[in-house]
CSV table of C-alpha atoms in Angstrom, one decimal:
chain,number,residue,atom,x,y,z
A,67,UNK,CA,48.3,75.1,106.8
A,68,UNK,CA,51.1,76.4,104.6
A,69,UNK,CA,51.7,79.7,103.7
A,70,UNK,CA,53.6,80.3,100.1
A,71,UNK,CA,55.7,83.3,99.0
A,72,UNK,CA,57.1,83.7,95.4
A,73,UNK,CA,59.4,86.5,94.5
A,74,UNK,CA,59.2,87.2,90.7
A,75,UNK,CA,63.0,88.1,90.6
A,76,UNK,CA,65.9,85.7,89.5
A,77,UNK,CA,67.6,84.6,92.6
A,78,UNK,CA,71.2,84.1,92.9
A,79,UNK,CA,71.4,82.9,96.5
A,80,UNK,CA,69.6,82.8,99.8
A,81,UNK,CA,70.1,81.7,103.3
A,82,UNK,CA,67.0,80.4,105.3
A,83,UNK,CA,66.1,77.9,108.0
A,84,UNK,CA,62.8,77.0,106.3
A,85,UNK,CA,62.5,74.6,103.6
A,86,UNK,CA,62.8,76.4,100.1
A,87,UNK,CA,61.4,75.1,96.8
A,88,UNK,CA,62.5,76.3,93.4
A,89,UNK,CA,59.9,76.3,90.7
A,90,UNK,CA,60.1,78.0,87.1
A,91,UNK,CA,57.5,80.5,85.8
A,92,UNK,CA,58.9,82.2,83.0
A,93,UNK,CA,61.9,83.6,85.0
A,94,UNK,CA,63.2,81.7,87.9
A,95,UNK,CA,61.6,82.4,91.2
A,96,UNK,CA,61.4,81.0,94.6
A,97,UNK,CA,58.6,79.7,96.8
A,98,UNK,CA,59.1,79.9,100.6
A,99,UNK,CA,56.9,77.8,102.8
A,100,UNK,CA,56.1,78.5,106.6
A,101,UNK,CA,53.3,77.6,108.8
A,102,UNK,CA,50.6,80.0,109.5
A,103,UNK,CA,47.4,79.6,111.2
A,104,UNK,CA,45.4,81.9,108.5
A,105,UNK,CA,47.2,81.0,105.4
A,106,UNK,CA,45.5,79.9,102.0
A,107,UNK,CA,46.0,76.4,100.3
A,108,UNK,CA,49.3,75.0,99.9
A,109,UNK,CA,51.3,75.8,96.9
A,110,UNK,CA,49.2,79.2,96.3
A,111,UNK,CA,51.2,81.6,94.3
A,112,UNK,CA,51.9,85.1,94.5
A,113,UNK,CA,53.1,87.3,91.7
A,114,UNK,CA,53.8,90.5,93.7
A,115,UNK,CA,55.7,90.3,97.1
A,116,UNK,CA,55.1,94.0,97.7
A,117,UNK,CA,51.1,94.0,97.4
A,118,UNK,CA,49.3,93.3,100.7
A,119,UNK,CA,46.5,90.9,99.6
A,120,UNK,CA,45.0,87.7,101.3
A,121,UNK,CA,47.4,84.8,101.0
A,122,UNK,CA,50.5,86.9,101.1
A,123,UNK,CA,53.1,87.5,103.7
A,124,UNK,CA,54.7,90.8,102.7
A,125,UNK,CA,53.5,92.4,106.2
A,126,UNK,CA,56.5,90.3,107.3
A,127,UNK,CA,59.1,92.0,105.0
A,128,UNK,CA,61.1,94.1,107.3
A,129,UNK,CA,63.4,95.9,104.8
A,130,UNK,CA,65.3,95.5,101.7
A,131,UNK,CA,69.0,96.1,101.3
A,132,UNK,CA,69.8,97.4,97.8
A,133,UNK,CA,73.2,97.1,96.1
A,134,UNK,CA,74.7,99.2,93.5
A,135,UNK,CA,75.4,96.2,91.2
A,136,UNK,CA,71.5,95.9,90.7
A,137,UNK,CA,70.9,93.1,93.2
A,138,UNK,CA,68.8,93.4,96.4
A,139,UNK,CA,68.5,91.3,99.7
A,140,UNK,CA,65.1,90.9,101.6
A,141,UNK,CA,65.1,90.6,105.1
A,142,UNK,CA,61.9,88.9,106.1
A,143,UNK,CA,60.4,87.8,109.5
A,144,UNK,CA,59.0,84.2,109.8
A,145,UNK,CA,56.9,82.6,112.5
A,146,UNK,CA,59.6,81.4,114.4
A,147,UNK,CA,60.8,84.7,115.1
A,148,UNK,CA,63.7,84.3,112.7
A,149,UNK,CA,64.9,86.5,110.1
A,150,UNK,CA,65.3,84.9,106.5
A,151,UNK,CA,67.4,86.6,103.7
A,152,UNK,CA,66.5,86.4,100.0
A,153,UNK,CA,69.1,87.5,97.5
A,154,UNK,CA,67.4,88.9,94.4
A,155,UNK,CA,68.6,89.8,91.0
A,156,UNK,CA,67.0,93.1,89.8
A,157,UNK,CA,66.1,93.8,86.2
A,158,UNK,CA,68.2,96.1,84.3
A,159,UNK,CA,65.5,98.8,84.4
A,160,UNK,CA,66.8,101.9,86.0
A,161,UNK,CA,65.5,105.3,86.1
A,162,UNK,CA,67.4,108.0,83.9
A,163,UNK,CA,67.3,111.8,83.9
A,164,UNK,CA,65.8,113.4,80.9
A,165,UNK,CA,68.3,113.8,78.1
A,166,UNK,CA,70.3,110.7,78.8
A,167,UNK,CA,68.9,108.7,76.0
A,168,UNK,CA,72.2,108.9,74.0
A,169,UNK,CA,74.0,107.6,77.2
A,170,UNK,CA,71.8,104.5,77.5
A,171,UNK,CA,72.0,104.0,73.9
A,172,UNK,CA,75.7,104.0,73.6
A,173,UNK,CA,76.6,102.1,76.9
A,174,UNK,CA,73.7,99.9,77.6
A,175,UNK,CA,76.1,97.0,76.6
A,176,UNK,CA,78.9,97.7,79.0
A,177,UNK,CA,79.2,95.8,82.4
A,178,UNK,CA,78.4,97.7,85.4
A,179,UNK,CA,82.2,97.3,86.7
A,180,UNK,CA,83.4,98.9,83.4
A,181,UNK,CA,80.9,102.0,83.7
A,182,UNK,CA,82.0,102.5,87.3
A,183,UNK,CA,85.5,102.5,86.1
A,184,UNK,CA,85.4,105.0,83.1
A,185,UNK,CA,82.5,107.2,84.2
A,186,UNK,CA,81.8,109.6,87.1
A,187,UNK,CA,79.7,108.3,90.0
A,188,UNK,CA,76.1,108.9,89.6
A,189,UNK,CA,76.4,108.9,85.7
A,190,UNK,CA,74.5,110.3,83.6
A,191,UNK,CA,72.6,112.4,86.2
A,192,UNK,CA,75.9,113.9,87.7
A,193,UNK,CA,77.2,115.3,84.5
A,194,UNK,CA,75.9,117.5,81.8
A,195,UNK,CA,74.0,115.8,78.8
A,196,UNK,CA,77.1,116.5,76.2
A,197,UNK,CA,79.4,114.7,78.8
A,198,UNK,CA,79.5,111.3,77.0
A,199,UNK,CA,79.3,112.4,73.4
A,200,UNK,CA,82.5,114.7,74.2
A,201,UNK,CA,84.2,111.9,75.7
A,202,UNK,CA,83.5,109.4,72.9
A,203,UNK,CA,85.1,111.8,70.5
A,204,UNK,CA,88.1,113.0,72.9
A,205,UNK,CA,89.1,109.2,73.2
A,206,UNK,CA,90.2,108.7,69.5
A,207,UNK,CA,91.6,112.3,69.4
A,208,UNK,CA,94.0,111.2,72.4
A,209,UNK,CA,94.9,107.8,70.7
A,210,UNK,CA,96.2,109.7,67.4
A,211,UNK,CA,98.0,112.4,69.5
A,212,UNK,CA,100.1,109.5,71.0
A,213,UNK,CA,100.7,107.8,67.7
A,214,UNK,CA,102.2,111.1,66.7
A,215,UNK,CA,104.2,111.1,69.9
A,216,UNK,CA,105.5,107.6,69.4
A,217,UNK,CA,106.9,108.6,65.8
A,218,UNK,CA,108.3,111.9,67.0
A,219,UNK,CA,110.2,110.2,69.9
A,220,UNK,CA,111.9,107.8,67.4
A,221,UNK,CA,113.0,110.9,65.3
A,222,UNK,CA,114.5,112.4,68.4
A,223,UNK,CA,116.4,109.4,69.5
A,224,UNK,CA,117.7,109.0,66.1
A,225,UNK,CA,118.7,112.9,66.1
A,226,UNK,CA,120.9,112.2,69.1
A,227,UNK,CA,122.7,109.4,67.5
A,228,UNK,CA,120.6,106.4,68.4
A,229,UNK,CA,120.6,105.1,64.9
A,230,UNK,CA,119.4,106.8,61.9
A,231,UNK,CA,117.1,106.8,58.6
A,232,UNK,CA,120.1,106.6,56.6
A,233,UNK,CA,121.8,103.7,58.4
A,234,UNK,CA,124.1,101.7,56.4
A,235,UNK,CA,122.9,98.4,57.7
A,236,UNK,CA,119.5,97.0,58.5
A,237,UNK,CA,120.7,95.9,61.9
A,238,UNK,CA,121.7,99.5,62.8
A,239,UNK,CA,118.2,100.6,61.6
A,240,UNK,CA,116.5,97.9,63.7
A,241,UNK,CA,118.5,98.9,66.8
A,242,UNK,CA,117.4,102.6,66.4
A,243,UNK,CA,113.6,101.4,66.1
A,244,UNK,CA,113.9,99.0,69.1
A,245,UNK,CA,115.5,101.8,71.3
A,246,UNK,CA,112.4,104.0,70.3
A,247,UNK,CA,110.2,101.2,71.1
A,248,UNK,CA,111.8,100.8,74.7
A,249,UNK,CA,111.6,104.3,75.2
A,250,UNK,CA,107.8,104.7,74.6
A,251,UNK,CA,107.2,101.4,76.4
A,252,UNK,CA,108.7,103.0,79.4
A,253,UNK,CA,106.0,106.0,79.1
A,254,UNK,CA,103.1,103.4,78.4
A,255,UNK,CA,104.1,101.4,81.6
A,256,UNK,CA,104.0,104.6,83.5
A,257,UNK,CA,100.4,105.6,82.2
A,258,UNK,CA,99.0,102.3,83.4
A,259,UNK,CA,99.3,104.3,86.9
A,260,UNK,CA,97.3,107.0,85.8
A,261,UNK,CA,94.7,104.9,84.2
A,262,UNK,CA,94.3,103.0,87.6
A,263,UNK,CA,94.2,106.0,89.8
A,264,UNK,CA,91.7,107.9,87.5
A,265,UNK,CA,89.4,104.8,87.3
A,266,UNK,CA,89.5,103.5,90.7
A,267,UNK,CA,90.1,106.5,93.0
A,268,UNK,CA,88.2,109.3,91.0
A,269,UNK,CA,85.7,110.0,93.8
A,270,UNK,CA,88.4,110.8,96.5
A,271,UNK,CA,89.7,114.0,95.2
A,272,UNK,CA,86.7,116.4,96.0
A,273,UNK,CA,86.8,115.3,99.4
A,274,UNK,CA,90.5,115.8,100.4
A,275,UNK,CA,92.6,117.6,97.8
A,276,UNK,CA,95.2,118.7,100.3
A,277,UNK,CA,96.0,115.2,101.3
A,278,UNK,CA,96.0,113.6,97.8
A,279,UNK,CA,98.1,116.5,96.4
A,280,UNK,CA,100.6,115.7,99.1
A,281,UNK,CA,100.6,112.0,98.5
A,282,UNK,CA,101.3,113.0,94.8
A,283,UNK,CA,104.5,114.5,95.8
A,284,UNK,CA,105.8,111.6,98.1
A,285,UNK,CA,104.9,109.0,95.4
A,286,UNK,CA,106.8,111.2,92.8
A,287,UNK,CA,109.8,111.5,95.1
A,288,UNK,CA,109.8,107.7,95.2
A,289,UNK,CA,109.6,107.5,91.3
A,290,UNK,CA,112.7,109.9,91.2
A,291,UNK,CA,114.6,107.4,93.4
A,292,UNK,CA,114.3,104.9,90.5
A,293,UNK,CA,115.3,107.4,88.0
A,294,UNK,CA,118.3,108.3,90.1
A,295,UNK,CA,119.4,104.5,90.3
A,296,UNK,CA,119.6,104.0,86.5
A,297,UNK,CA,123.2,105.4,86.7
A,298,UNK,CA,124.3,102.8,89.3
A,299,UNK,CA,122.7,99.9,87.2
A,300,UNK,CA,122.6,100.9,83.6
A,301,UNK,CA,121.9,97.3,82.5
A,302,UNK,CA,118.6,97.6,84.4
A,303,UNK,CA,117.7,100.9,82.7
A,304,UNK,CA,114.3,99.7,81.2
A,305,UNK,CA,112.9,98.2,84.4
A,306,UNK,CA,114.2,100.8,86.7
A,307,UNK,CA,113.0,103.8,84.3
A,308,UNK,CA,109.7,102.0,84.0
A,309,UNK,CA,109.0,101.8,87.8
A,310,UNK,CA,110.2,105.6,88.0
A,311,UNK,CA,107.6,106.4,85.2
A,312,UNK,CA,105.0,104.2,86.9
A,313,UNK,CA,105.4,105.9,90.2
A,314,UNK,CA,105.4,109.5,88.8
A,315,UNK,CA,102.4,108.6,86.6
A,316,UNK,CA,100.6,107.7,89.8
A,317,UNK,CA,101.6,110.9,91.3
A,318,UNK,CA,100.5,112.8,88.4
A,319,UNK,CA,97.1,111.0,88.3
A,320,UNK,CA,96.6,112.3,92.0
A,321,UNK,CA,98.2,115.6,91.4
A,322,UNK,CA,96.0,116.9,88.4
A,323,UNK,CA,92.5,116.4,89.7
A,324,UNK,CA,93.6,117.4,93.3
A,325,UNK,CA,95.0,120.5,92.0
A,326,UNK,CA,91.7,121.3,89.8
A,327,UNK,CA,89.9,121.1,93.0
A,328,UNK,CA,92.2,123.7,94.6
A,329,UNK,CA,91.8,125.8,91.5
A,330,UNK,CA,88.1,125.7,91.6
A,331,UNK,CA,88.5,126.9,95.3
A,332,UNK,CA,90.5,129.8,94.1
A,333,UNK,CA,88.0,131.0,91.4
A,334,UNK,CA,85.3,132.4,93.6
A,335,UNK,CA,84.2,134.7,90.8
A,336,UNK,CA,83.7,131.9,88.4
A,337,UNK,CA,86.9,132.7,86.6
A,338,UNK,CA,88.5,129.2,86.8
A,339,UNK,CA,90.1,129.5,83.2
A,340,UNK,CA,91.8,132.7,84.3
A,341,UNK,CA,93.2,131.2,87.5
A,342,UNK,CA,94.5,128.3,85.8
A,343,UNK,CA,96.2,130.5,83.2
A,344,UNK,CA,97.9,132.6,85.8
A,345,UNK,CA,99.0,129.3,87.8
A,346,UNK,CA,100.6,128.3,84.4
A,347,UNK,CA,102.5,131.6,84.4
A,348,UNK,CA,103.8,131.0,88.0
A,349,UNK,CA,104.8,127.4,87.1
A,350,UNK,CA,106.4,128.0,83.9
A,351,UNK,CA,108.5,130.9,85.5
A,352,UNK,CA,109.4,128.6,88.4
A,353,UNK,CA,110.3,125.9,85.8
A,354,UNK,CA,112.7,128.1,83.9
A,355,UNK,CA,114.4,129.3,87.2
A,356,UNK,CA,114.7,125.7,88.4
A,357,UNK,CA,116.3,124.4,85.2
A,358,UNK,CA,118.5,127.3,85.2
A,359,UNK,CA,119.7,126.6,88.8
A,360,UNK,CA,119.8,122.9,88.1
A,361,UNK,CA,122.3,123.5,85.1
A,362,UNK,CA,124.5,125.5,87.3
A,363,UNK,CA,124.7,122.7,89.9
A,364,UNK,CA,125.3,120.2,87.1
A,365,UNK,CA,128.3,122.2,85.8
A,366,UNK,CA,129.9,122.1,89.1
A,367,UNK,CA,132.8,119.8,89.0
A,368,UNK,CA,132.1,118.3,92.2
A,369,UNK,CA,128.6,117.3,91.3
A,370,UNK,CA,129.6,116.3,87.9
A,371,UNK,CA,132.2,113.8,88.9
A,372,UNK,CA,130.8,112.3,92.2
A,373,UNK,CA,127.8,110.3,92.1
A,374,UNK,CA,127.2,110.5,95.9
A,375,UNK,CA,127.4,114.4,95.8
A,376,UNK,CA,124.7,114.4,93.2
A,377,UNK,CA,122.5,112.0,95.2
A,378,UNK,CA,123.0,114.0,98.5
A,379,UNK,CA,122.0,117.4,96.5
A,380,UNK,CA,119.1,115.6,95.2
A,381,UNK,CA,118.0,114.4,98.6
A,382,UNK,CA,118.4,117.8,100.1
A,383,UNK,CA,116.4,119.6,97.5
A,384,UNK,CA,113.7,116.9,97.6
A,385,UNK,CA,113.3,117.0,101.3
A,386,UNK,CA,113.2,121.0,100.9
A,387,UNK,CA,110.5,120.6,98.1
A,388,UNK,CA,108.3,118.2,100.3
A,389,UNK,CA,108.5,120.7,103.1
A,390,UNK,CA,107.5,123.5,101.1
A,391,UNK,CA,104.7,121.7,99.6
A,392,UNK,CA,103.2,120.9,103.1
A,393,UNK,CA,103.3,124.6,104.0
A,394,UNK,CA,101.8,125.7,100.9
A,395,UNK,CA,98.7,123.2,101.4
A,396,UNK,CA,98.6,124.1,105.0
A,397,UNK,CA,97.6,127.8,104.1
A,398,UNK,CA,94.5,126.6,102.2
A,399,UNK,CA,91.5,127.5,103.7
A,400,UNK,CA,88.4,125.7,102.4
A,401,UNK,CA,84.9,126.6,103.4
A,402,UNK,CA,83.5,123.3,102.4
A,403,UNK,CA,83.1,120.4,105.1
A,404,UNK,CA,84.9,117.3,104.3
A,405,UNK,CA,85.3,114.3,106.7
A,406,UNK,CA,88.3,115.5,108.5
A,407,UNK,CA,86.9,119.1,109.2
A,408,UNK,CA,83.7,117.6,110.1
A,409,UNK,CA,85.3,115.7,112.9
A,410,UNK,CA,87.1,118.6,114.1
A,411,UNK,CA,83.7,120.8,114.1
A,412,UNK,CA,81.7,118.2,115.7
A,413,UNK,CA,84.2,117.4,118.5
A,414,UNK,CA,84.3,120.9,119.4
A,415,UNK,CA,80.7,121.4,119.6
A,416,UNK,CA,80.2,118.1,121.6
A,417,UNK,CA,83.0,119.1,124.1
A,418,UNK,CA,82.7,122.7,124.3
A,419,UNK,CA,79.3,123.6,122.3
A,420,UNK,CA,81.3,126.1,120.1
A,421,UNK,CA,82.4,125.7,116.5
A,422,UNK,CA,85.5,126.9,115.1
A,423,UNK,CA,85.7,129.2,112.1
A,424,UNK,CA,87.1,127.9,108.6
A,425,UNK,CA,90.4,129.6,109.4
A,426,UNK,CA,91.1,127.8,112.6
A,427,UNK,CA,89.5,124.5,111.5
A,428,UNK,CA,91.9,124.5,108.3
A,429,UNK,CA,95.0,125.1,110.5
A,430,UNK,CA,94.0,122.1,112.7
A,431,UNK,CA,93.5,119.9,109.9
A,432,UNK,CA,96.2,117.2,109.7
A,433,UNK,CA,97.1,116.8,106.1
A,434,UNK,CA,98.6,113.2,105.9
A,435,UNK,CA,96.2,111.6,108.7
A,436,UNK,CA,94.2,108.4,107.5
A,437,UNK,CA,90.6,108.2,108.6
A,438,UNK,CA,90.8,104.7,109.8
A,439,UNK,CA,93.3,106.0,112.6
A,440,UNK,CA,91.2,108.8,113.7
A,441,UNK,CA,88.9,108.3,116.9
A,442,UNK,CA,86.2,107.1,117.3
A,443,UNK,CA,86.5,104.9,114.4
A,444,UNK,CA,83.6,105.3,112.3
A,445,UNK,CA,82.7,102.6,109.6
A,446,UNK,CA,80.3,104.1,107.0
A,447,UNK,CA,78.2,101.9,104.7
A,448,UNK,CA,78.2,98.6,106.4
A,449,UNK,CA,75.8,95.9,105.4
A,450,UNK,CA,72.7,95.1,107.7
A,451,UNK,CA,74.0,91.7,108.5
A,452,UNK,CA,77.4,93.3,109.9
A,453,UNK,CA,75.2,95.9,111.7
A,454,UNK,CA,72.8,93.5,113.6
A,455,UNK,CA,75.3,90.8,113.9
A,456,UNK,CA,75.4,87.0,112.6
A,457,UNK,CA,72.5,85.9,114.9
A,458,UNK,CA,70.1,88.4,113.5
A,459,UNK,CA,67.8,88.7,116.6
A,460,UNK,CA,64.5,90.1,115.6
A,461,UNK,CA,63.9,92.0,118.8
A,462,UNK,CA,67.2,94.0,117.9
A,463,UNK,CA,66.0,94.7,114.5
A,464,UNK,CA,62.7,95.7,115.6
A,465,UNK,CA,64.1,98.0,118.3
A,466,UNK,CA,66.6,99.6,116.0
A,467,UNK,CA,64.4,100.5,113.1
A,468,UNK,CA,61.8,102.1,115.5
A,469,UNK,CA,64.8,103.9,117.2
A,470,UNK,CA,66.0,105.4,113.8
A,471,UNK,CA,62.6,105.8,112.3
A,472,UNK,CA,63.1,109.7,111.9
A,473,UNK,CA,66.8,109.4,110.6
A,474,UNK,CA,68.2,108.4,107.2
A,475,UNK,CA,70.8,105.9,108.8
A,476,UNK,CA,71.1,103.3,111.4
A,477,UNK,CA,73.9,103.4,113.8
A,478,UNK,CA,75.3,100.8,116.5
A,479,UNK,CA,78.3,100.8,118.6
A,480,UNK,CA,80.5,97.8,118.9
A,481,UNK,CA,83.3,98.0,121.7
A,482,UNK,CA,85.6,95.3,122.2
A,483,UNK,CA,87.9,96.0,125.1
A,484,UNK,CA,89.3,99.4,125.0
A,485,UNK,CA,88.4,99.7,121.0
A,486,UNK,CA,85.4,101.8,120.5
A,487,UNK,CA,83.9,101.3,116.9
A,488,UNK,CA,80.8,102.9,115.4
A,489,UNK,CA,79.1,101.1,112.5
A,490,UNK,CA,76.7,103.1,110.4
A,491,UNK,CA,74.1,101.9,107.5
A,492,UNK,CA,72.4,104.4,105.4
A,493,UNK,CA,68.8,104.4,104.2
A,494,UNK,CA,67.8,105.1,100.7
A,495,UNK,CA,67.4,108.9,100.2
A,496,UNK,CA,70.3,109.7,102.7
A,497,UNK,CA,72.4,112.9,102.2
A,498,UNK,CA,75.6,114.5,103.2
A,499,UNK,CA,73.6,116.0,106.1
A,500,UNK,CA,72.6,112.4,107.2
A,501,UNK,CA,76.3,111.6,107.4
A,502,UNK,CA,77.0,114.8,109.4
A,503,UNK,CA,74.4,113.8,111.7
A,504,UNK,CA,75.9,110.4,112.2
A,505,UNK,CA,79.3,112.0,113.0
A,506,UNK,CA,77.7,114.1,115.6
A,507,UNK,CA,76.0,111.4,117.2
A,508,UNK,CA,79.2,109.1,117.1
A,509,UNK,CA,81.3,111.9,119.0
A,510,UNK,CA,78.5,112.2,121.5
A,511,UNK,CA,78.6,108.6,122.3
A,512,UNK,CA,82.3,108.4,122.6
A,513,UNK,CA,82.3,111.1,125.1
A,514,UNK,CA,79.3,109.8,127.1
A,515,UNK,CA,79.9,106.1,126.8
A,516,UNK,CA,78.9,104.3,130.0
A,517,UNK,CA,80.3,100.7,128.8
A,518,UNK,CA,78.6,97.7,127.0
A,519,UNK,CA,75.5,97.7,129.3
A,520,UNK,CA,72.2,99.3,128.3
A,521,UNK,CA,73.5,99.8,124.7
A,522,UNK,CA,70.0,100.6,123.2
A,523,UNK,CA,69.3,103.3,126.2
A,524,UNK,CA,72.6,105.0,125.2
A,525,UNK,CA,71.6,105.0,121.5
A,526,UNK,CA,68.4,106.5,122.5
A,527,UNK,CA,69.8,109.2,124.6
A,528,UNK,CA,72.3,110.1,121.8
A,529,UNK,CA,69.4,110.6,119.6
A,530,UNK,CA,67.7,112.9,122.1
A,531,UNK,CA,70.9,115.0,122.2
A,532,UNK,CA,71.1,114.9,118.5
A,533,UNK,CA,67.5,116.2,117.9
A,534,UNK,CA,68.3,119.0,120.6
A,535,UNK,CA,71.7,120.3,119.7
A,536,UNK,CA,72.2,119.7,115.9
A,537,UNK,CA,70.3,122.7,115.0
A,538,UNK,CA,72.6,125.0,117.1
A,539,UNK,CA,75.4,123.2,115.5
A,540,UNK,CA,74.3,124.0,111.9
A,541,UNK,CA,73.3,127.4,113.0
A,542,UNK,CA,76.8,128.0,114.5
A,543,UNK,CA,78.3,126.7,111.2
A,544,UNK,CA,76.5,129.2,109.2
A,545,UNK,CA,77.5,132.1,111.6
A,546,UNK,CA,81.2,130.9,111.3
A,547,UNK,CA,81.4,131.3,107.5
A,548,UNK,CA,81.0,127.6,106.6
A,549,UNK,CA,79.1,126.8,103.3
A,550,UNK,CA,76.6,124.2,104.2
A,551,UNK,CA,76.0,123.9,100.3
A,552,UNK,CA,79.3,122.1,100.2
A,553,UNK,CA,79.2,119.4,102.5
A,554,UNK,CA,81.4,116.9,100.9
A,555,UNK,CA,80.6,113.8,103.0
A,556,UNK,CA,79.5,111.3,100.6
A,557,UNK,CA,77.1,108.6,101.3
A,558,UNK,CA,78.5,105.2,100.4
A,559,UNK,CA,76.8,103.6,97.2
A,560,UNK,CA,77.7,100.1,97.8
A,561,UNK,CA,74.5,99.3,99.6
A,562,UNK,CA,71.5,101.1,101.2
A,563,UNK,CA,68.4,100.1,103.1
A,564,UNK,CA,64.9,100.6,102.2
A,565,UNK,CA,62.0,99.8,104.8
A,566,UNK,CA,59.3,97.9,103.0
A,567,UNK,CA,56.9,96.9,105.9
A,568,UNK,CA,56.1,98.0,109.5
A,569,UNK,CA,57.3,95.8,112.1
């Protein structure tokens, strides 16, 4: 007999070894047929795949992989011991926190990709209720400010001799306006960099402000090179100055949010405003002193008449500036746990059963290191298909789900030659603590790895060790002064796994 299963979601695509028939019942749905010994009449329709009633096969639904764009992929076990996948387009209904009706009303028409670009992750639940209303009013406020800036720039250029309002010819007046437009365009091209950084990488600064503050200075230094080159190639002033402004705008886009995180770290008494104001005092005093010294250097006959001397002086000062910046960031002592510090803490506990204090750990933290080059290499938030492999053997899925039934993640090891890689998929409800547990298991596996034989046995042993030792690890974190309420280990939101039925 033939067993029929219909999903009442619109379907954008699927892969299955079985014969699939499309039918339309209001919305698009799919009916998948497979041979079962106790199934009902052929063609019987099922409205809800989640109900376990006679004539349905939801008992074979293993899990659902949900994506942040609203779609979901169901993994279903059929009678041939195969795994079928169905990609479903979810409805637009989402749960909203209380007080977010204004947000829903104002932005329901925006595509998801635009919302992700202009709004904080987790909006509206991650911000206060007045956030969107404030930003909608702040936007035209800033527009009017930049219109004024454009007009004032024109007056400033005319004041220093680039045309004037009382020009005797229309050509002279037009030239003055064109110069102002080019100057403002240079600023506009630079602003594109800040727009891109804020929209695309806004979720990075809370995790590692030291790194991004240092990168800001490195990129800003590159931008200054373009500015310095304008004297050599005056005919290319606009493109060189625009590239310089673009690089410096990217640097500012990295600098400002990073330093706000650092300022928040300083304000342990909730006095963020005062800390920011006093920082402004220090910065302005340094600016005045730096300008005075810079003017003295420029008035030197050697610097004023020799471009190579000017370039060498700039390079010397810039290198000194970068070294001092690195030293200043190195003395910061965060009590929060980010990915770099988590790796240092976990490695110490796995190897020596001790946890370093936050002073020692921050001193060991490598500010400029990239996560992808750290060992072991841990890839967070992979899809289920990447995790279990292209063949999708049912026995492997069965074993992994049972093995990680008490965890909010699924972790596997993939070793090719000497490369030891850990892939982690997260379940619905995973937290920062789940990420920390997966890191601990990864380091234990790396230190105790016995090759590619008996991988599942080694995974099981690592979970036993995790269960036995993780409590001691967190206890030592508390006693060493770490703030466990500030674990900045974000669970990737690209996709998550939800277990639907038992296997």
